[in-house]
């Protein structure tokens, strides 16, 4: 019997009516002959509320304690889902991350899944149950509860689909699929029918909150088809798949905005072999994820080194830099929290000219200053002032006609 993993995000289980709808969706798939695993998030804004509760008591709550607290949100949802299914006459059982066999490393608040022992889930599926699994959580080697980072239920679902050899992982959410840009910020954005793992991975890591970046890495590695769809409207969503040839003829598939960034610049570090390695090894040891590194030579002896980190990592990054500052003879440190990154992504830009020029012109026409630029084969990112960021996103989307369906944007 084929297995289907269905993941429901917070908005899609926010109240009794929505939980009932999610349960009905799972039941329908079960009746269609699938063995069904439902992975669920905490209801509505519960995770944010729990974070606020903790911060009211301690502005820098310990990460271990936060994981203990936040995982309670998902636990409520799965129990309610299983309870609803029983009420519909369907056998169901809820499992926490630990009960579902999620083993992670010990990086509290951003743990990585090491393995999933899915024995218990399989037993229950074979017994005719629908299994509801708490997303976003696991357990480390000493038995402590960990979480996978904000939005991590997507990763729980896709990883579980991989472990179970599921036919597909359906991500039910509050939008109809993946759009060319966040429809809340660019109302004219259009839905994408199919997108490659590489493109959505870039978009997700650059701020497209619709999918957790790690989930895409896992999906790509284990060949899990991921289908992002609406939990409300029964209409086609977006299939995440390997590259298809037509994609190459689309210059830009999507644009993103990343607002929770801080730019850190180490001014006047010694321009000698090994310094960058020393600084980043130190940040990595403190588990700070570093994005977009730019080093510039300012004299034969000195260089400036800039990089961005997520706001969440700022305190740890500051401490790490304070520890290493004298060792690399850094003259001063500049921290800017009022920045945002606008990015465009598309596999087609590998083989076409003029993409960067169009993006920079779109920003210049709106008098938006570019702080720094970073690129990869399939993306271009510009750091801009936070207060101009949304205007910048709209300008860039318009310039690449992201309000038109992909067929109309195909190049000959
Ligand atoms: P869930 O709770 O279901 O996991 P999320 O809030 O994590 O839902 O993700 C869905 C949201 O992602 C949408 O409401 C939308 O505002 C946002 N989003 C950002 N970028 C995109 C995009 N490119 N396409 C669709 N939605 C996007
Ligand atoms: N509830 C968690 C969050 O809000 C995990 C998730 O929704 O994926 O980040
Ligand atoms: Mg999400």
Short mmCIF file of C-alpha atoms and ligand atoms in Angstrom, two decimals:
data_model
loop_
_atom_site.label_atom_id
_atom_site.label_comp_id
_atom_site.label_asym_id
_atom_site.label_seq_id
_atom_site.Cartn_x
_atom_site.Cartn_y
_atom_site.Cartn_z
CA UNK A 1 0.00 0.00 0.00
CA UNK A 2 1.36 3.42 -0.90
CA UNK A 3 2.12 5.84 1.89
CA UNK A 4 1.16 9.52 1.74
CA UNK A 5 2.54 12.15 4.11
CA UNK A 6 0.35 15.21 4.57
CA UNK A 7 1.67 18.24 6.44
CA UNK A 8 -0.63 20.92 7.82
CA UNK A 9 0.84 24.29 8.77
CA UNK A 10 -0.25 26.46 11.69
CA UNK A 11 -2.96 28.44 9.91
CA UNK A 12 -4.41 25.23 8.49
CA UNK A 13 -5.08 23.83 11.98
CA UNK A 14 -5.76 27.15 13.74
CA UNK A 15 -9.22 26.26 15.08
CA UNK A 16 -11.69 23.38 15.45
CA UNK A 17 -13.17 23.86 11.99
CA UNK A 18 -9.75 23.78 10.35
CA UNK A 19 -8.65 20.75 12.34
CA UNK A 20 -11.81 18.99 11.21
CA UNK A 21 -11.03 19.91 7.62
CA UNK A 22 -7.46 18.59 7.96
CA UNK A 23 -8.79 15.36 9.48
CA UNK A 24 -11.24 15.01 6.58
CA UNK A 25 -8.42 15.46 4.08
CA UNK A 26 -6.43 12.71 5.79
CA UNK A 27 -9.46 10.45 5.98
CA UNK A 28 -10.22 10.94 2.29
CA UNK A 29 -6.69 9.84 1.36
CA UNK A 30 -7.05 6.84 3.67
CA UNK A 31 -10.33 5.91 2.02
CA UNK A 32 -8.61 6.27 -1.37
CA UNK A 33 -6.31 3.46 -0.30
CA UNK A 34 -3.28 5.30 1.09
CA UNK A 35 -1.60 4.69 4.40
CA UNK A 36 -1.63 8.23 5.79
CA UNK A 37 0.76 10.06 8.07
CA UNK A 38 -0.22 13.59 9.06
CA UNK A 39 2.51 15.93 10.26
CA UNK A 40 1.17 18.99 12.03
CA UNK A 41 2.38 22.37 13.25
CA UNK A 42 1.28 24.25 16.33
CA UNK A 43 -2.11 25.92 15.95
CA UNK A 44 -2.23 29.44 14.55
CA UNK A 45 0.30 31.78 16.12
CA UNK A 46 0.89 29.57 19.13
CA UNK A 47 4.65 29.25 18.60
CA UNK A 48 4.99 33.05 18.50
CA UNK A 49 2.86 33.33 21.62
CA UNK A 50 4.97 30.81 23.50
CA UNK A 51 8.12 32.69 22.51
CA UNK A 52 6.57 35.93 23.79
CA UNK A 53 5.63 34.20 27.07
CA UNK A 54 9.22 33.11 27.62
CA UNK A 55 10.67 36.49 26.68
CA UNK A 56 8.41 38.19 29.17
CA UNK A 57 10.30 36.28 31.84
CA UNK A 58 13.78 36.28 30.32
CA UNK A 59 14.85 38.29 27.29
CA UNK A 60 17.46 35.68 26.40
CA UNK A 61 15.73 32.40 27.19
CA UNK A 62 17.99 29.32 27.13
CA UNK A 63 17.61 27.45 23.85
CA UNK A 64 17.07 24.10 25.54
CA UNK A 65 14.18 25.49 27.56
CA UNK A 66 12.68 27.13 24.48
CA UNK A 67 12.64 23.78 22.71
CA UNK A 68 10.95 22.17 25.68
CA UNK A 69 8.31 24.92 25.60
CA UNK A 70 7.69 25.26 21.86
CA UNK A 71 7.22 21.56 21.20
CA UNK A 72 4.11 21.61 23.38
CA UNK A 73 2.32 23.52 20.61
CA UNK A 74 2.67 20.72 18.06
CA UNK A 75 1.73 18.13 20.68
CA UNK A 76 -1.64 19.77 21.21
CA UNK A 77 -2.43 19.74 17.50
CA UNK A 78 -1.65 16.06 16.92
CA UNK A 79 -3.70 14.95 19.86
CA UNK A 80 -6.63 17.08 18.66
CA UNK A 81 -6.25 15.67 15.16
CA UNK A 82 -6.22 12.06 16.38
CA UNK A 83 -9.19 12.81 18.64
CA UNK A 84 -11.10 14.29 15.69
CA UNK A 85 -10.35 11.25 13.54
CA UNK A 86 -11.63 8.88 16.24
CA UNK A 87 -14.80 11.00 16.31
CA UNK A 88 -15.13 10.31 12.57
CA UNK A 89 -14.88 6.60 13.21
CA UNK A 90 -11.26 6.32 12.10
CA UNK A 91 -8.49 4.70 14.14
CA UNK A 92 -5.76 7.28 14.77
CA UNK A 93 -2.78 7.76 17.03
CA UNK A 94 -0.59 10.76 17.79
CA UNK A 95 3.18 10.59 18.24
CA UNK A 96 5.59 13.23 19.50
CA UNK A 97 8.83 13.60 17.55
CA UNK A 98 10.52 11.22 19.96
CA UNK A 99 7.76 8.60 19.72
CA UNK A 100 7.89 8.90 15.93
CA UNK A 101 11.61 8.09 16.07
CA UNK A 102 13.16 11.47 15.14
CA UNK A 103 16.76 11.51 16.35
CA UNK A 104 18.58 14.81 16.01
CA UNK A 105 21.88 16.40 16.90
CA UNK A 106 21.97 18.60 20.00
CA UNK A 107 21.79 22.05 18.38
CA UNK A 108 18.79 23.27 20.36
CA UNK A 109 16.49 25.54 18.30
CA UNK A 110 18.07 24.49 15.00
CA UNK A 111 18.72 20.79 15.29
CA UNK A 112 19.31 18.57 12.29
CA UNK A 113 17.67 15.19 11.87
CA UNK A 114 20.23 12.39 12.08
CA UNK A 115 17.88 9.47 11.54
CA UNK A 116 14.26 8.44 11.84
CA UNK A 117 13.40 5.08 13.32
CA UNK A 118 9.96 4.69 11.78
CA UNK A 119 9.18 1.24 13.20
CA UNK A 120 6.32 2.36 15.44
CA UNK A 121 4.74 4.44 12.70
CA UNK A 122 4.87 1.51 10.27
CA UNK A 123 3.33 -0.85 12.81
CA UNK A 124 0.40 1.50 13.32
CA UNK A 125 -0.04 2.15 9.60
CA UNK A 126 -0.14 -1.57 8.96
CA UNK A 127 -2.77 -1.83 11.67
CA UNK A 128 -5.00 0.60 9.74
CA UNK A 129 -4.34 3.72 11.79
CA UNK A 130 -3.84 7.25 10.55
CA UNK A 131 -0.72 8.46 12.36
CA UNK A 132 -0.45 12.10 13.46
CA UNK A 133 3.12 13.19 14.09
CA UNK A 134 4.26 16.38 15.81
CA UNK A 135 6.28 18.43 13.36
CA UNK A 136 9.38 20.49 14.10
CA UNK A 137 10.70 18.27 16.89
CA UNK A 138 12.99 15.41 17.76
CA UNK A 139 15.19 14.17 20.52
CA UNK A 140 18.97 14.29 20.91
CA UNK A 141 21.34 11.56 22.05
CA UNK A 142 20.80 12.31 25.75
CA UNK A 143 17.02 12.24 25.36
CA UNK A 144 16.38 15.99 25.44
CA UNK A 145 13.74 17.52 23.20
CA UNK A 146 15.06 19.56 20.27
CA UNK A 147 13.42 21.65 17.54
CA UNK A 148 14.40 22.00 13.91
CA UNK A 149 14.14 25.79 13.58
CA UNK A 150 11.17 28.01 12.71
CA UNK A 151 9.07 26.49 9.96
CA UNK A 152 10.70 23.12 10.61
CA UNK A 153 7.54 21.02 10.33
CA UNK A 154 8.05 20.97 6.56
CA UNK A 155 11.36 19.23 7.18
CA UNK A 156 9.77 16.75 9.58
CA UNK A 157 7.22 15.88 6.91
CA UNK A 158 9.60 15.52 3.98
CA UNK A 159 12.17 13.59 6.05
CA UNK A 160 9.45 11.25 7.23
CA UNK A 161 8.22 10.80 3.65
CA UNK A 162 11.79 9.86 2.70
CA UNK A 163 12.18 7.44 5.62
CA UNK A 164 8.85 5.77 4.87
CA UNK A 165 9.38 5.66 1.10
CA UNK A 166 6.16 7.66 0.69
CA UNK A 167 4.72 8.26 -2.75
CA UNK A 168 4.57 12.01 -2.11
CA UNK A 169 4.65 14.64 0.58
CA UNK A 170 1.74 17.08 0.43
CA UNK A 171 2.30 20.40 2.17
CA UNK A 172 -1.07 21.96 3.00
CA UNK A 173 -0.77 25.66 3.70
CA UNK A 174 -2.58 29.01 3.60
CA UNK A 175 -1.58 29.87 0.02
CA UNK A 176 -2.51 27.99 -3.14
CA UNK A 177 1.10 27.04 -3.86
CA UNK A 178 4.47 28.64 -4.42
CA UNK A 179 4.19 32.04 -6.04
CA UNK A 180 6.71 34.12 -7.96
CA UNK A 181 7.00 36.23 -4.80
CA UNK A 182 5.31 36.39 -1.42
CA UNK A 183 1.73 37.30 -2.42
CA UNK A 184 1.35 39.30 0.79
CA UNK A 185 4.07 41.67 -0.41
CA UNK A 186 3.56 41.47 -4.16
CA UNK A 187 -0.15 41.12 -4.75
CA UNK A 188 0.32 40.54 -8.49
CA UNK A 189 2.48 37.43 -7.93
CA UNK A 190 1.42 34.32 -9.86
CA UNK A 191 1.40 30.69 -8.87
CA UNK A 192 4.17 28.46 -10.21
CA UNK A 193 3.04 25.03 -11.47
CA UNK A 194 6.39 23.25 -11.14
CA UNK A 195 9.64 24.42 -9.65
CA UNK A 196 13.01 22.70 -9.31
CA UNK A 197 14.42 21.70 -5.95
CA UNK A 198 17.40 23.99 -6.62
CA UNK A 199 15.28 27.05 -7.25
CA UNK A 200 12.93 26.64 -4.30
CA UNK A 201 15.92 25.83 -2.09
CA UNK A 202 17.50 29.15 -3.02
CA UNK A 203 14.17 30.98 -2.61
CA UNK A 204 13.55 29.33 0.76
CA UNK A 205 17.02 30.10 2.06
CA UNK A 206 16.65 33.69 0.85
CA UNK A 207 13.47 34.35 2.77
CA UNK A 208 10.54 32.73 0.92
CA UNK A 209 8.92 31.50 4.13
CA UNK A 210 6.57 29.16 2.28
CA UNK A 211 8.96 26.21 2.70
CA UNK A 212 11.67 25.39 5.24
CA UNK A 213 14.98 25.24 3.36
CA UNK A 214 16.13 21.97 4.91
CA UNK A 215 12.97 20.22 3.74
CA UNK A 216 13.97 20.88 0.15
CA UNK A 217 17.50 19.58 0.69
CA UNK A 218 16.04 16.38 2.09
CA UNK A 219 13.45 16.11 -0.68
CA UNK A 220 16.09 16.52 -3.36
CA UNK A 221 18.49 14.05 -1.77
CA UNK A 222 15.87 11.34 -1.31
CA UNK A 223 13.79 12.10 -4.39
CA UNK A 224 10.59 12.94 -2.55
CA UNK A 225 8.04 14.70 -4.76
CA UNK A 226 6.73 17.63 -2.71
CA UNK A 227 3.37 19.15 -3.56
CA UNK A 228 2.57 22.52 -1.99
CA UNK A 229 -1.16 23.18 -1.97
CA UNK A 230 -3.98 25.02 -0.27
CA UNK A 231 -5.67 23.53 2.77
CA UNK A 232 -8.81 25.48 1.87
CA UNK A 233 -9.18 25.47 -1.93
CA UNK A 234 -9.12 22.15 -3.73
CA UNK A 235 -7.18 23.44 -6.74
CA UNK A 236 -3.78 22.49 -8.21
CA UNK A 237 -0.77 23.65 -6.25
CA UNK A 238 2.96 23.64 -6.99
CA UNK A 239 4.99 20.50 -7.60
CA UNK A 240 8.62 20.62 -6.50
CA UNK A 241 10.63 18.37 -8.72
CA UNK A 242 13.96 17.89 -10.48
CA UNK A 243 14.83 20.28 -13.27
CA UNK A 244 12.64 20.22 -16.35
CA UNK A 245 14.02 21.56 -19.67
CA UNK A 246 11.52 24.44 -20.08
CA UNK A 247 12.79 25.98 -16.85
CA UNK A 248 15.98 27.04 -18.60
CA UNK A 249 14.03 29.36 -20.81
CA UNK A 250 12.63 31.28 -17.87
CA UNK A 251 15.07 33.91 -16.73
CA UNK A 252 13.77 34.54 -13.24
CA UNK A 253 11.42 32.16 -11.47
CA UNK A 254 10.92 34.11 -8.29
CA UNK A 255 11.98 36.95 -6.04
CA UNK A 256 12.35 37.11 -2.28
CA UNK A 257 12.88 39.46 0.58
CA UNK A 258 14.82 38.55 3.71
CA UNK A 259 14.15 40.98 6.52
CA UNK A 260 15.54 39.36 9.63
CA UNK A 261 19.15 39.95 8.67
CA UNK A 262 22.03 41.76 10.29
CA UNK A 263 25.13 42.79 8.42
CA UNK A 264 28.34 42.56 10.38
CA UNK A 265 31.54 44.14 9.07
CA UNK A 266 34.95 43.54 10.59
CA UNK A 267 36.91 46.60 9.57
CA UNK A 268 40.66 46.48 9.09
CA UNK A 269 41.47 42.87 9.83
CA UNK A 270 44.97 41.68 8.98
CA UNK A 271 45.15 40.76 5.31
CA UNK A 272 46.98 37.48 5.80
CA UNK A 273 46.39 33.86 4.87
CA UNK A 274 44.27 32.03 7.40
CA UNK A 275 42.45 34.96 8.97
CA UNK A 276 39.12 34.41 7.26
CA UNK A 277 39.36 30.70 8.04
CA UNK A 278 40.01 31.51 11.70
CA UNK A 279 37.05 33.88 11.97
CA UNK A 280 34.54 31.60 10.27
CA UNK A 281 35.75 28.47 12.06
CA UNK A 282 35.12 30.34 15.30
CA UNK A 283 31.61 31.40 14.23
CA UNK A 284 30.86 27.85 13.06
CA UNK A 285 32.00 26.41 16.39
CA UNK A 286 29.39 28.68 18.02
CA UNK A 287 26.82 27.40 15.49
CA UNK A 288 26.27 30.76 13.83
CA UNK A 289 25.02 30.31 10.26
CA UNK A 290 26.77 32.85 8.08
CA UNK A 291 25.42 34.06 4.72
CA UNK A 292 26.82 36.22 1.97
CA UNK A 293 30.46 36.79 2.82
CA UNK A 294 32.29 39.65 1.13
CA UNK A 295 35.97 40.40 1.71
CA UNK A 296 37.56 43.52 0.27
CA UNK A 297 41.20 44.48 0.29
CA UNK A 298 41.59 48.04 1.60
CA UNK A 299 45.39 48.19 1.68
CA UNK A 300 48.22 45.69 1.25
CA UNK A 301 47.98 44.98 4.99
CA UNK A 302 44.31 45.31 5.76
CA UNK A 303 40.94 43.97 4.57
CA UNK A 304 37.29 44.48 5.49
CA UNK A 305 35.19 41.39 5.97
CA UNK A 306 31.38 41.57 5.83
CA UNK A 307 28.78 38.89 6.24
CA UNK A 308 25.14 38.57 7.21
CA UNK A 309 23.58 36.52 9.98
CA UNK A 310 19.97 36.05 11.02
CA UNK A 311 18.80 38.28 13.89
CA UNK A 312 18.42 35.16 16.01
CA UNK A 313 22.15 34.50 15.82
CA UNK A 314 23.25 38.07 16.43
CA UNK A 315 24.02 37.83 20.15
CA UNK A 316 26.06 34.67 19.71
CA UNK A 317 27.83 36.17 16.67
CA UNK A 318 28.73 39.34 18.62
CA UNK A 319 30.21 37.24 21.40
CA UNK A 320 32.14 35.08 18.95
CA UNK A 321 33.60 38.17 17.28
CA UNK A 322 34.52 39.74 20.61
CA UNK A 323 36.47 36.55 21.41
CA UNK A 324 38.48 36.58 18.19
CA UNK A 325 38.83 40.31 17.48
CA UNK A 326 42.30 40.86 18.89
CA UNK A 327 43.67 37.66 17.35
CA UNK A 328 42.91 38.94 13.82
CA UNK A 329 43.77 42.58 14.69
CA UNK A 330 40.32 43.86 13.75
CA UNK A 331 40.22 47.67 14.09
CA UNK A 332 36.48 48.06 14.52
CA UNK A 333 33.19 46.22 14.08
CA UNK A 334 30.14 47.66 12.37
CA UNK A 335 26.72 46.09 12.90
CA UNK A 336 23.69 47.09 10.81
CA UNK A 337 20.33 45.63 11.73
CA UNK A 338 18.32 47.90 9.43
CA UNK A 339 19.05 46.00 6.24
CA UNK A 340 17.12 43.55 4.09
CA UNK A 341 18.09 41.41 1.16
CA UNK A 342 16.21 41.30 -2.12
CA UNK A 343 17.00 38.31 -4.33
CA UNK A 344 16.00 36.95 -7.69
CA UNK A 345 16.35 33.26 -8.50
CA UNK A 346 16.17 31.34 -11.76
CA UNK A 347 18.04 28.48 -13.38
CA UNK A 348 17.65 30.33 -16.70
CA UNK A 349 20.04 33.09 -15.66
CA UNK A 350 22.97 30.66 -15.97
CA UNK A 351 22.73 30.91 -19.73
CA UNK A 352 21.53 34.48 -20.30
CA UNK A 353 23.04 37.93 -20.16
CA UNK A 354 21.75 41.19 -18.75
CA UNK A 355 19.90 39.86 -15.72
CA UNK A 356 21.99 41.75 -13.16
CA UNK A 357 21.70 44.94 -15.20
CA UNK A 358 17.88 44.71 -15.25
CA UNK A 359 17.77 44.21 -11.50
CA UNK A 360 20.13 47.09 -10.69
CA UNK A 361 18.29 49.41 -13.08
CA UNK A 362 14.92 48.55 -11.50
CA UNK A 363 16.35 49.53 -8.10
CA UNK A 364 18.07 52.65 -9.41
CA UNK A 365 14.86 53.86 -11.09
CA UNK A 366 13.19 53.80 -7.68
CA UNK A 367 16.21 55.54 -6.09
CA UNK A 368 17.02 52.53 -3.95
CA UNK A 369 20.64 52.35 -2.90
CA UNK A 370 22.38 48.97 -3.06
CA UNK A 371 24.60 48.30 -0.06
CA UNK A 372 26.20 45.11 -1.38
CA UNK A 373 25.65 42.48 -4.02
CA UNK A 374 26.15 38.72 -3.93
CA UNK A 375 25.53 36.17 -6.63
CA UNK A 376 25.48 32.46 -7.31
CA UNK A 377 24.86 30.66 -10.61
CA UNK A 378 21.12 30.93 -10.17
CA UNK A 379 20.61 34.00 -8.01
CA UNK A 380 21.46 37.66 -7.52
CA UNK A 381 20.96 39.32 -4.14
CA UNK A 382 21.17 42.97 -3.16
CA UNK A 383 21.31 44.28 0.36
CA UNK A 384 19.19 47.43 0.74
CA UNK A 385 17.87 49.62 3.55
CA UNK A 386 15.14 47.85 5.47
CA UNK A 387 12.72 50.73 5.02
CA UNK A 388 13.04 50.54 1.22
CA UNK A 389 12.91 46.75 1.04
CA UNK A 390 9.27 46.19 0.14
CA UNK A 391 9.40 48.89 -2.51
CA UNK A 392 12.54 47.22 -3.86
CA UNK A 393 10.83 43.84 -4.04
CA UNK A 394 7.92 45.25 -6.03
CA UNK A 395 10.29 47.09 -8.40
CA UNK A 396 12.28 43.94 -9.08
CA UNK A 397 9.16 41.78 -9.53
CA UNK A 398 7.76 44.28 -12.03
CA UNK A 399 11.05 44.44 -13.92
CA UNK A 400 11.09 40.66 -14.42
CA UNK A 401 7.34 40.52 -15.08
CA UNK A 402 6.72 38.19 -12.17
CA UNK A 403 3.05 39.08 -12.46
CA UNK A 404 2.84 37.02 -15.67
CA UNK A 405 2.58 33.24 -15.90
CA UNK A 406 5.78 31.39 -16.78
CA UNK A 407 4.65 30.56 -20.35
CA UNK A 408 4.43 34.26 -21.15
CA UNK A 409 7.90 34.88 -19.75
CA UNK A 410 9.63 32.12 -21.70
CA UNK A 411 12.49 33.28 -23.90
CA UNK A 412 12.93 32.00 -27.40
P1 LIG B 1 2.49 27.20 7.21
O1 LIG B 1 2.04 27.66 8.56
O2 LIG B 1 1.44 26.49 6.44
O3 LIG B 1 3.77 26.45 7.25
P2 LIG B 1 3.88 29.56 6.35
O4 LIG B 1 3.40 30.83 6.95
O5 LIG B 1 5.12 28.95 6.93
O6 LIG B 1 2.68 28.52 6.37
O7 LIG B 1 4.09 29.73 4.78
C1 LIG B 1 3.07 30.25 3.98
C2 LIG B 1 3.30 31.74 3.78
O8 LIG B 1 4.51 31.92 3.08
C3 LIG B 1 2.28 32.41 2.90
O9 LIG B 1 1.17 32.86 3.64
C4 LIG B 1 3.05 33.54 2.24
O10 LIG B 1 2.76 34.79 2.81
C5 LIG B 1 4.50 33.21 2.53
N1 LIG B 1 5.33 33.22 1.31
C6 LIG B 1 6.56 33.79 1.20
N2 LIG B 1 7.04 33.65 -0.02
C7 LIG B 1 6.12 32.95 -0.73
C8 LIG B 1 6.05 32.48 -2.08
N3 LIG B 1 7.04 32.70 -2.93
N4 LIG B 1 4.96 31.79 -2.46
C9 LIG B 1 3.96 31.55 -1.59
N5 LIG B 1 3.96 31.98 -0.32
C10 LIG B 1 5.02 32.67 0.12
N1 LIG B 2 5.40 25.76 14.85
C1 LIG B 2 6.73 25.97 14.34
C2 LIG B 2 6.88 27.40 13.87
O1 LIG B 2 5.96 28.18 13.97
C3 LIG B 2 7.10 24.99 13.27
C4 LIG B 2 6.30 25.08 11.99
O2 LIG B 2 5.23 25.68 11.95
O3 LIG B 2 6.75 24.53 10.98
O4 LIG B 2 7.95 27.77 13.44
MG1 LIG B 3 5.77 27.03 7.31
#
